[in-house]
Coordinates of C-alpha atoms and ligand atoms in Angstrom, one line a residue:
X248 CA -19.7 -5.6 6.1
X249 CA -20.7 -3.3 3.4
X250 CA -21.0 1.1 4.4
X251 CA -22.2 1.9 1.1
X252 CA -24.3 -1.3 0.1
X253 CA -25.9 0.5 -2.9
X254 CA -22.1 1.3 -4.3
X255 CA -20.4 -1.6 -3.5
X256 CA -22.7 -4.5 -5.1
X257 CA -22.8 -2.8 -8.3
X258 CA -22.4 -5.4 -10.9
X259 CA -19.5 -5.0 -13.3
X260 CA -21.5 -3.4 -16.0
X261 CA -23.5 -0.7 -13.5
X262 CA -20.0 0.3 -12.6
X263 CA -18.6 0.8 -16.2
X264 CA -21.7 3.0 -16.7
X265 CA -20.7 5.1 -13.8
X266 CA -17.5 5.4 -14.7
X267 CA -18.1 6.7 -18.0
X268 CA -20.6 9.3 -17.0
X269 CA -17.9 10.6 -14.7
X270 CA -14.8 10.5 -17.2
X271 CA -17.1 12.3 -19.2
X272 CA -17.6 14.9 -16.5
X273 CA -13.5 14.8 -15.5
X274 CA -13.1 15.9 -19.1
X275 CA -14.9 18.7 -19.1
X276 CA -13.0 20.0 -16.2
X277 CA -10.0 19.3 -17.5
X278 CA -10.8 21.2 -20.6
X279 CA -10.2 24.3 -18.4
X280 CA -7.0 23.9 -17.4
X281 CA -4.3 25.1 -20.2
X282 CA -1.5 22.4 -18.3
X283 CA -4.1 19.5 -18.7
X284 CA -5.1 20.2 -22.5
X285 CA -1.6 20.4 -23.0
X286 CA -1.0 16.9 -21.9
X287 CA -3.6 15.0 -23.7
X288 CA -2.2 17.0 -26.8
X289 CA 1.1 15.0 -26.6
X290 CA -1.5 12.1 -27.6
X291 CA -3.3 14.0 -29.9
X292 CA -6.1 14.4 -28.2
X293 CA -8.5 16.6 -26.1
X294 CA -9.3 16.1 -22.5
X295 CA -13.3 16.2 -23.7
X296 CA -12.3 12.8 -25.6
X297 CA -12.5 11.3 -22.3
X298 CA -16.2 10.9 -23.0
X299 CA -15.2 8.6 -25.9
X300 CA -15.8 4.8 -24.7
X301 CA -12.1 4.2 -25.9
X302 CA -10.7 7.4 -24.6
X303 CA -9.4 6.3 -21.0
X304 CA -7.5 3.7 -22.9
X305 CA -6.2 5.9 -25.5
X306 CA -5.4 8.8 -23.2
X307 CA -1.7 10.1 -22.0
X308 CA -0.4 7.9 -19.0
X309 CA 1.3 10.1 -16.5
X310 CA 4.4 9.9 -15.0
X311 CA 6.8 11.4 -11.8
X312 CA 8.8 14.2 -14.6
X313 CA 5.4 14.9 -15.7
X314 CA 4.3 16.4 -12.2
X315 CA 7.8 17.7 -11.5
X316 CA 8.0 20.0 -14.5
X317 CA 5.1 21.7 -13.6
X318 CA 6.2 22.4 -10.0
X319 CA 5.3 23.9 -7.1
X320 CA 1.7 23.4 -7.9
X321 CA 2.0 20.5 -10.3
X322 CA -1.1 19.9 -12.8
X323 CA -3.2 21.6 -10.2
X324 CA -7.1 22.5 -11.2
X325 CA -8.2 25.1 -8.6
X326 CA -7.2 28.2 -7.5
X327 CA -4.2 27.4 -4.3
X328 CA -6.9 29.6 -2.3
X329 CA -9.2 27.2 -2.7
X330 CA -6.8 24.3 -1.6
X331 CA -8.0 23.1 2.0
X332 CA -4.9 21.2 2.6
X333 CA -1.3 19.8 0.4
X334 CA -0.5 16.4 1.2
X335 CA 3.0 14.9 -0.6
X336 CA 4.4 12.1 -1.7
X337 CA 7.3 10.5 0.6
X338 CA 9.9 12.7 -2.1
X339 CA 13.1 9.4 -1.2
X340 CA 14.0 10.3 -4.6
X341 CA 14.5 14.3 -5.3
X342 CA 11.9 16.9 -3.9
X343 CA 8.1 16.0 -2.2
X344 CA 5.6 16.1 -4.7
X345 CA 2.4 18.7 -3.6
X346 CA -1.0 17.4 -4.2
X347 CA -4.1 19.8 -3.4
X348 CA -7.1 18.9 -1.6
X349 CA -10.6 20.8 -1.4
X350 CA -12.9 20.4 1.0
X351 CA -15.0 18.5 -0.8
X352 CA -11.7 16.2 -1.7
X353 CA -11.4 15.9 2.3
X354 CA -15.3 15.2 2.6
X355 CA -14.9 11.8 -0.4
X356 CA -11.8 10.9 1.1
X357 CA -13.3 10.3 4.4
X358 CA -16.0 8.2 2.9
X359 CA -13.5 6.4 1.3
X360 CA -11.6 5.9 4.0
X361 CA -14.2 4.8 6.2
X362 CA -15.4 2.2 3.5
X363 CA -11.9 0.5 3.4
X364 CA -12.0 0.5 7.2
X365 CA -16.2 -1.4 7.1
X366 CA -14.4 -3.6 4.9
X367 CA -12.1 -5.2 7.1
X368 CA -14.4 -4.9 10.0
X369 CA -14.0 -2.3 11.9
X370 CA -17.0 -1.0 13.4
X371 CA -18.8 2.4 14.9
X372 CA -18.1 2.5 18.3
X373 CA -14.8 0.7 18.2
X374 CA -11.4 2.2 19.6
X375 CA -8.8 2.8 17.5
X376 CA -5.1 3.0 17.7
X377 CA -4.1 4.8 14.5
X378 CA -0.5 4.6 14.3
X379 CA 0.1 5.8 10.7
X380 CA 2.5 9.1 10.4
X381 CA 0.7 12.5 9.9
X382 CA 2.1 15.6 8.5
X383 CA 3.1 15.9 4.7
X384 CA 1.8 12.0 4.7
X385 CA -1.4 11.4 4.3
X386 CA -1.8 7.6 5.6
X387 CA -2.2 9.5 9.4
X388 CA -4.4 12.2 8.4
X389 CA -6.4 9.9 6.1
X390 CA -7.3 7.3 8.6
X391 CA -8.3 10.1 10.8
X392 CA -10.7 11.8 8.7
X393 CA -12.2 7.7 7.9
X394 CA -12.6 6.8 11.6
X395 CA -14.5 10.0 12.2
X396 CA -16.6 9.2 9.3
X397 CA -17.3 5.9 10.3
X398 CA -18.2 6.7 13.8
X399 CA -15.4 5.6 15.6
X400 CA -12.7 6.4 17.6
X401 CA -10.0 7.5 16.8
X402 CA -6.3 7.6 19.5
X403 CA -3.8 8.8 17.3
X404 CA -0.3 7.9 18.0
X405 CA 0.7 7.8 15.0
X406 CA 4.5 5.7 14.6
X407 CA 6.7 5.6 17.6
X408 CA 6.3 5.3 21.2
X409 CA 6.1 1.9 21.3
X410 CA 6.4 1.8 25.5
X411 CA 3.0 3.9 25.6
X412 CA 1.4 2.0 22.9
X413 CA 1.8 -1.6 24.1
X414 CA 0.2 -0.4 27.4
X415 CA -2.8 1.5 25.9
X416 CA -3.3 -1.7 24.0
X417 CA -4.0 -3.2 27.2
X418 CA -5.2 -0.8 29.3
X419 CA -8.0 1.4 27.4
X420 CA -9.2 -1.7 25.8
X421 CA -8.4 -1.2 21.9
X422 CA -10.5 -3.2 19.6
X423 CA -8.5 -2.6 16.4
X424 CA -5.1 -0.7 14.5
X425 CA -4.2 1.1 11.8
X426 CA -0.4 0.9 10.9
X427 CA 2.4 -0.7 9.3
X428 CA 3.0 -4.6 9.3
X429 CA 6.4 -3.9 10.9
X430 CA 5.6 -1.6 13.2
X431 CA 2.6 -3.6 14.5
X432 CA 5.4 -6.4 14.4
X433 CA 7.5 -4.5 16.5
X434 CA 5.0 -3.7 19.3
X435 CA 4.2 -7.7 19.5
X436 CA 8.0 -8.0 20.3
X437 CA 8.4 -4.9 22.5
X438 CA 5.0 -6.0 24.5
X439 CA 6.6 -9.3 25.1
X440 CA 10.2 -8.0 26.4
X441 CA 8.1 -6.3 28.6
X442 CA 6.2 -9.3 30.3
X443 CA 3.2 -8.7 28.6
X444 CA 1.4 -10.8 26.5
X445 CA -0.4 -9.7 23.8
X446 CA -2.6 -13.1 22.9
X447 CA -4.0 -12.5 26.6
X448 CA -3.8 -8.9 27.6
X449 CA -4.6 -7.2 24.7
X450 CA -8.3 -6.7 22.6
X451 CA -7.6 -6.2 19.2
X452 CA -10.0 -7.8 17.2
X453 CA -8.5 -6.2 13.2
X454 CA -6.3 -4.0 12.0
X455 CA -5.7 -2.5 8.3
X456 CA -2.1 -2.7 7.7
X457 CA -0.5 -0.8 4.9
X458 CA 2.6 1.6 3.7
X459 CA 4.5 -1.8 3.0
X460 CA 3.6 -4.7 1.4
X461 CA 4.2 -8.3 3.7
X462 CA 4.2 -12.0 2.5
X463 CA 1.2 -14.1 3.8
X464 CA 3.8 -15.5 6.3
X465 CA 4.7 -12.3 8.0
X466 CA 0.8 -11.7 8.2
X467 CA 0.4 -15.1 10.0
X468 CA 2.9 -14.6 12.2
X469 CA 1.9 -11.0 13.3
X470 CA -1.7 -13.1 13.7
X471 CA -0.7 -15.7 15.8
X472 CA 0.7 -13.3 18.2
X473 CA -2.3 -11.4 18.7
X474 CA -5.7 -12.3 20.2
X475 CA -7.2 -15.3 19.0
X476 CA -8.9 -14.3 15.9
X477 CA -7.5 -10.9 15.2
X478 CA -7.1 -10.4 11.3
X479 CA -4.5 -8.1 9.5
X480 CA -6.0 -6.9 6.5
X481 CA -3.7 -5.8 3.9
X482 CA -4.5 -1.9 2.6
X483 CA -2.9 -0.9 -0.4
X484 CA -3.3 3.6 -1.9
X485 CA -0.8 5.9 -3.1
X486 CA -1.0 9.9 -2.5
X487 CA -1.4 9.9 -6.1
X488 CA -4.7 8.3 -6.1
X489 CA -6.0 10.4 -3.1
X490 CA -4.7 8.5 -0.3
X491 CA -5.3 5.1 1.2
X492 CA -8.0 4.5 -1.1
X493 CA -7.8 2.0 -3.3
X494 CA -7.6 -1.9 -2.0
X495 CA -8.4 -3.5 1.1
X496 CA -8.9 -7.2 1.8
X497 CA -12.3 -8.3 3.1
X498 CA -13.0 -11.4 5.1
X499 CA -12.5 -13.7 1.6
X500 CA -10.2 -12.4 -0.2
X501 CA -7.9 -12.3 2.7
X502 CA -7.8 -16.2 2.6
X503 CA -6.4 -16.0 -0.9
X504 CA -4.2 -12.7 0.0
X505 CA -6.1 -10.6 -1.7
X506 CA -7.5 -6.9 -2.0
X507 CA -9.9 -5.8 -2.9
X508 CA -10.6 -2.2 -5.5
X509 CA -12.8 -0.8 -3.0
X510 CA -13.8 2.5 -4.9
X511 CA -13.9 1.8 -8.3
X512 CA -17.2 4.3 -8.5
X513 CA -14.0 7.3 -7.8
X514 CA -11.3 5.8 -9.2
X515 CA -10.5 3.7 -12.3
X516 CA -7.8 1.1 -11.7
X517 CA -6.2 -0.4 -14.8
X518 CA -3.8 -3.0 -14.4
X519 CA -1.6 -2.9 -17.0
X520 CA 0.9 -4.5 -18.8
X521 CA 3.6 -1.8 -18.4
X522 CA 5.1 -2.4 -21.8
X523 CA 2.7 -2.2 -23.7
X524 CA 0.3 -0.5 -21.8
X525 CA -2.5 -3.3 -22.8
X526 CA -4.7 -4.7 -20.0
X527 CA -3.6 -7.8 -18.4
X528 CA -5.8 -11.0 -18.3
X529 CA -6.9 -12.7 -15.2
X530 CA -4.3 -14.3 -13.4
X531 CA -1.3 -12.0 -14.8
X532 CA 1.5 -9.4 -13.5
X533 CA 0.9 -5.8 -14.7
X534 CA 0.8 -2.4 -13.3
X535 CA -1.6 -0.7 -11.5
X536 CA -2.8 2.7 -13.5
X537 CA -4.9 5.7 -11.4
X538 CA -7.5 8.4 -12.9
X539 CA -9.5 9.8 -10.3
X540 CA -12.8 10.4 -11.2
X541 CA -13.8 12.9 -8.4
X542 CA -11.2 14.5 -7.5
X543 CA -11.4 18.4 -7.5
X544 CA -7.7 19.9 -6.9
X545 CA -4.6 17.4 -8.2
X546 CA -6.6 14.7 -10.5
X547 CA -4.4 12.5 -12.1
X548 CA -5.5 10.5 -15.5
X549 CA -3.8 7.2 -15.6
X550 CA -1.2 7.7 -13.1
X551 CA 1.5 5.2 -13.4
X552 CA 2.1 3.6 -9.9
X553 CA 4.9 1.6 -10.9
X554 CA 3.8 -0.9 -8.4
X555 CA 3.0 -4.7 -9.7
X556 CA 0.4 -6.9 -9.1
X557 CA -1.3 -10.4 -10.0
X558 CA -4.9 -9.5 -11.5
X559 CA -7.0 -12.6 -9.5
X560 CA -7.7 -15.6 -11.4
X561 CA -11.6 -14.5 -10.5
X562 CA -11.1 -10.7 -10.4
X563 CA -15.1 -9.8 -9.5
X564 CA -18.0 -11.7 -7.8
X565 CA -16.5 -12.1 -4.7
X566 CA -18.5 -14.0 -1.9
X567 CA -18.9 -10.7 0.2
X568 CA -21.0 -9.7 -2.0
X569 CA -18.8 -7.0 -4.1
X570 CA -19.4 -7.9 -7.5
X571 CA -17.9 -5.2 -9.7
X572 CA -15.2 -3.9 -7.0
X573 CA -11.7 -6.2 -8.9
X574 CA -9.7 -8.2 -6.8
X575 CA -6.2 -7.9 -6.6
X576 CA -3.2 -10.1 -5.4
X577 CA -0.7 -8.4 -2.7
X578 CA 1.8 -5.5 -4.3
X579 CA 4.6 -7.8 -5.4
X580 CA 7.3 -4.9 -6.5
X581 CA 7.9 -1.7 -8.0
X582 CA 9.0 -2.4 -12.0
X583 CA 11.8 0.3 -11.1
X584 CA 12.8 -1.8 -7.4
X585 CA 13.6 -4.7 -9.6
X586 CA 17.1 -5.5 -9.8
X587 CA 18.9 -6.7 -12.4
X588 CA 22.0 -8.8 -10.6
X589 CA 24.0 -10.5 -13.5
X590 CA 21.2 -10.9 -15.8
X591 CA 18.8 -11.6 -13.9
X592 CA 15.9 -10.2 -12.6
X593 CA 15.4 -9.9 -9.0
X594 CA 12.6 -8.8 -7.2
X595 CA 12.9 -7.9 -3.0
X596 CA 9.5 -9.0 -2.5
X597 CA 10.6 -12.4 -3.5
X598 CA 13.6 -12.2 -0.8
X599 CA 11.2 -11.1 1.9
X600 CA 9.0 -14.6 1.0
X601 CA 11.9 -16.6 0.8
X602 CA 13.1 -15.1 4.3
X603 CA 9.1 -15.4 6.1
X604 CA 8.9 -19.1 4.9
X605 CA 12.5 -20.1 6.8
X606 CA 11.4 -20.4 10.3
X607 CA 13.8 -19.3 12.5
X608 CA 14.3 -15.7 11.2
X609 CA 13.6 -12.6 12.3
X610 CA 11.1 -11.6 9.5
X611 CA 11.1 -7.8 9.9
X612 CA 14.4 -7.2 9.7
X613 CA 16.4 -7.6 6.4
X614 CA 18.5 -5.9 3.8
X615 CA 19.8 -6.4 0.5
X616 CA 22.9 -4.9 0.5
X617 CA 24.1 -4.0 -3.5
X618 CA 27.7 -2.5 -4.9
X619 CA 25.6 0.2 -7.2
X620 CA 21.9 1.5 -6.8
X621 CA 21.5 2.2 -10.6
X622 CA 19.2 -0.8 -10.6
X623 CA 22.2 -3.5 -11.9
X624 CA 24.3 -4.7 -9.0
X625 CA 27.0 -7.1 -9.9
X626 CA 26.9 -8.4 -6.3
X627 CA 24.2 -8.5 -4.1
X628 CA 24.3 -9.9 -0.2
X629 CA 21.8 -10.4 1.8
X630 CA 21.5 -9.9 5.4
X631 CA 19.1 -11.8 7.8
X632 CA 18.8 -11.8 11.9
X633 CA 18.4 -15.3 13.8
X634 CA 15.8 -15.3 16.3
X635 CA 17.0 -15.5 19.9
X636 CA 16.7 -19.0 21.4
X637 CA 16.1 -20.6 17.9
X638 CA 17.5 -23.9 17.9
X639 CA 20.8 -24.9 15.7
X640 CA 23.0 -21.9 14.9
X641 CA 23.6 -19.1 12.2
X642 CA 25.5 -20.3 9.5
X643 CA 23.0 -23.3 9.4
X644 CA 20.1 -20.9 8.6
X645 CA 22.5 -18.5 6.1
X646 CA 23.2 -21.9 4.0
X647 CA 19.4 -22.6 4.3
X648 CA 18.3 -19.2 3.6
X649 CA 20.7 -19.4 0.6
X650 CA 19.8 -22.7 -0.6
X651 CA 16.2 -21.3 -0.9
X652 CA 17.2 -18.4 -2.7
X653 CA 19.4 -19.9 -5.0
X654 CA 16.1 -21.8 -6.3
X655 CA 13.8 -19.6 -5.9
X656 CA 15.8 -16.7 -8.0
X657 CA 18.1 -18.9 -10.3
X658 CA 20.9 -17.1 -8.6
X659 CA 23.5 -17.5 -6.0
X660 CA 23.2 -14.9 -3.3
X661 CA 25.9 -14.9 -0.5
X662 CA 24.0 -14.7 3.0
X663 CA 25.2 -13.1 6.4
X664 CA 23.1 -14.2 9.7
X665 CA 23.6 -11.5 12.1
X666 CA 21.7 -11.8 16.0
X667 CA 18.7 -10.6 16.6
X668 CA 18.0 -6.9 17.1
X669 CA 21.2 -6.1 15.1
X670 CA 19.9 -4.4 11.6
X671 CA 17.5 -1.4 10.9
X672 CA 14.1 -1.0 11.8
X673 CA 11.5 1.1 9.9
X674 CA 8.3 2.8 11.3
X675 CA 7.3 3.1 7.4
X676 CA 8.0 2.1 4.6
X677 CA 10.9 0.0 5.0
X678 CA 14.3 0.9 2.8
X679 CA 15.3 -3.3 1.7
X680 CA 18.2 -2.2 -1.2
X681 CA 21.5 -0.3 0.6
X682 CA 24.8 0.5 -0.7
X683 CA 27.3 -2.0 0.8
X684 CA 29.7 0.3 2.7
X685 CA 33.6 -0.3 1.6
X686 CA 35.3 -2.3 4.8
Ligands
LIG822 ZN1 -14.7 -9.7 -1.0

């Protein structure tokens, strides 16, 4: 389930070579713009080093203040006339970041797009539910732009109207989604208050699922609720990077819960020990590093995500077929969503596998509620729903939820069981840390 055979079976070494003759290429463009020269002088250096074979790894990482002090247009390399369309980043903390697109970005970004959706089998021809946010966002617009490029087509709901979507489901037939794991979460529940049943009614054969990161529990939960076979494949971008564009699982790798770097021959993804900045082995935690290669307006050179991952034990050679394309474990944090609760370290992605793995729970809804968000909490409560109709009763799950936790994070976390349907919901990207209001 390859679009771009020719691309994605380069072998590891094809695709270095590729990306060097392009880094070569981004440094000459760079070299035009005073902003960008500017930054690579920090490091002593030249964007034109970028043809060096050490230069990626010796260049200037770049960070949030970076792109802020260079606002409105930060670190852009066209003329604004020449900017087909601003997307920005979510802006949760301080003002939305602007990055440019061409219309040639537009044009790779829908080839891009459409590759991640081939990848996790969605076909030409196939209806689509896209129900990623548009606007400012670009997970909406992006998946539009991909499902015209790939031939198919395309009903955009985008978030929301979850009455009209669990009836189009069934009634025009749709073979796959685009949309968060919650949300998709959400409509199995709301489908089902309704009468209807989604493992009978409804088509849907995939769906790429992304703007959150789940546990593999959630995901087999949200599968067994859904036709027989249907697959959620995990898709993992950053407006940074150019969109939705940088891992999706295929077939395999979403056996092991893993992605996959899906256009490595536009983008170089370092993973990265964020210490020290040094590559991580097989196996490890680091975290993920962006330079887009093609990228005409807003390029960024080893844009720090902040988001963590495990580099796979076998990062290329998959079985698909994808040999030089890495493989990557599910987003396990952000280094700054870590919270440091008396001393130690604590993660909410490692709450939200604690919580899936309880049966019993509700596993969309959850908070961590803290008594500071600077990051080092000296409490820290979390909040879980019981499902309706689950046998035994609440406190019984809190002291089991809390039992796990307790030897899962070293850590004794105080746990509240509230009834279903009780705490927030998010369309998005889900907000796990709040402030515990005062009584
Ligand atoms: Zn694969």
């Amino acid at each position: 389930m390859m679009l771009h055979p020719e691309i994605e079976s380069l072998d590891r070494d094809d695709m270095a070579a590729l990306q060097s003759r392009k880094l070569a290429a981004l440094g000459k463009r760079l070299a035009a713009s005073p902003e960008w020269c500017a930054h690579f002088a920090k490091a002593g250096m030249h964007p034109r080093d970028l043809a060096a074979p050490d230069g990626l790894a010796h260049a200037p990482t770049l960070e949030k203040a970076d792109l802020r002090a260079h606002a409105p247009f930060p670190m852009l390399t066209v003329e604004v006339s020449r900017v087909a369309r601003f997307f920005a980043t979510s802006g949760t903390t301080g003002q939305p970041v602007l990055f440019g697109f061409t219309e040639g970005d537009l044009k790779r970004l829908a080839c891009q797009v459409a590759r991640h959706l081939r990848c996790a089998g969605v076909r030409p021809g196939d209806r689509v539910y896209q129900g990623f946010g548009y606007g400012l966002w670009i997970g909406g617009p992006a998946h539009d732009l991909g499902l015209r490029e790939l031939g198919a087509t395309c009903i955009p709901v985008g978030p929301g109207r979850s009455e009209l979507v669990i009836e189009w489901l069934r009634d025009l037939a749709i073979d796959a989604a685009t949309a968060s794991p919650l949300f998709l979460a959400h409509l199995v529940r709301a489908a089902r208050e309704r009468g209807i049943d989604p493992k009978k009614e409804w088509r849907l054969r995939t769906a790429i699922v992304g703007g959150q990161s789940v546990s593999l529990a959630f995901r087999e939960q949200l599968e067994a609720g859904m036709p027989h076979g249907f697959r959620a494949h995990n898709n993992y971008g950053a407006t940074e990077s150019g969109g939705p564009n940088l891992a999706t699982a295929c077939p395999h790798s979403l056996e092991r819960d893993e992605m996959h770097l899906l256009n490595e021959d536009a983008l170089v993804t370092e993973i990265l020990d964020p210490k020290t900045l040094q590559p991580v082995g097989p196996g490890e935690v680091g975290e993920v590093v962006v330079t887009t290669l093609d990228k005409e307006a807003s390029p960024v050179v080893r844009w720090r995500t902040r988001d963590l991952v495990h580099l796979s034990a076998k990062p290329r050679d998959c079985e698909c077929g994808r040999r030089g394309m890495p493989l990557i474990g599910r987003i396990i944090g952000r280094s700054d969503d870590a919270l440091k609760v008396r001393g130690v370290l604590v993660f909410p992605s490692q709450v939200e596998d604690v919580i899936a793995g309880t049966p019993g729970t509700v596993k969309e809804a959850w908070q961590i509620y803290v008594d500071t968000m600077d990051g080092s909490p000296k409490t820290m409560t979390v909040a879980i729903e019981c499902e309706t109709g689950c046998p035994g009763d609440a406190s019984k799950l809190a002291s089991t939820v809390a039992h796990s936790l307790q030897s899962r994070l070293g850590l004794k976390v105080p746990v509240e069981c509230h009834p279903q349907g009780t705490l927030p919901r998010y369309e998005a990207k889900a907000r796990r840390v709040l402030l515990k209001e005062e009584p």
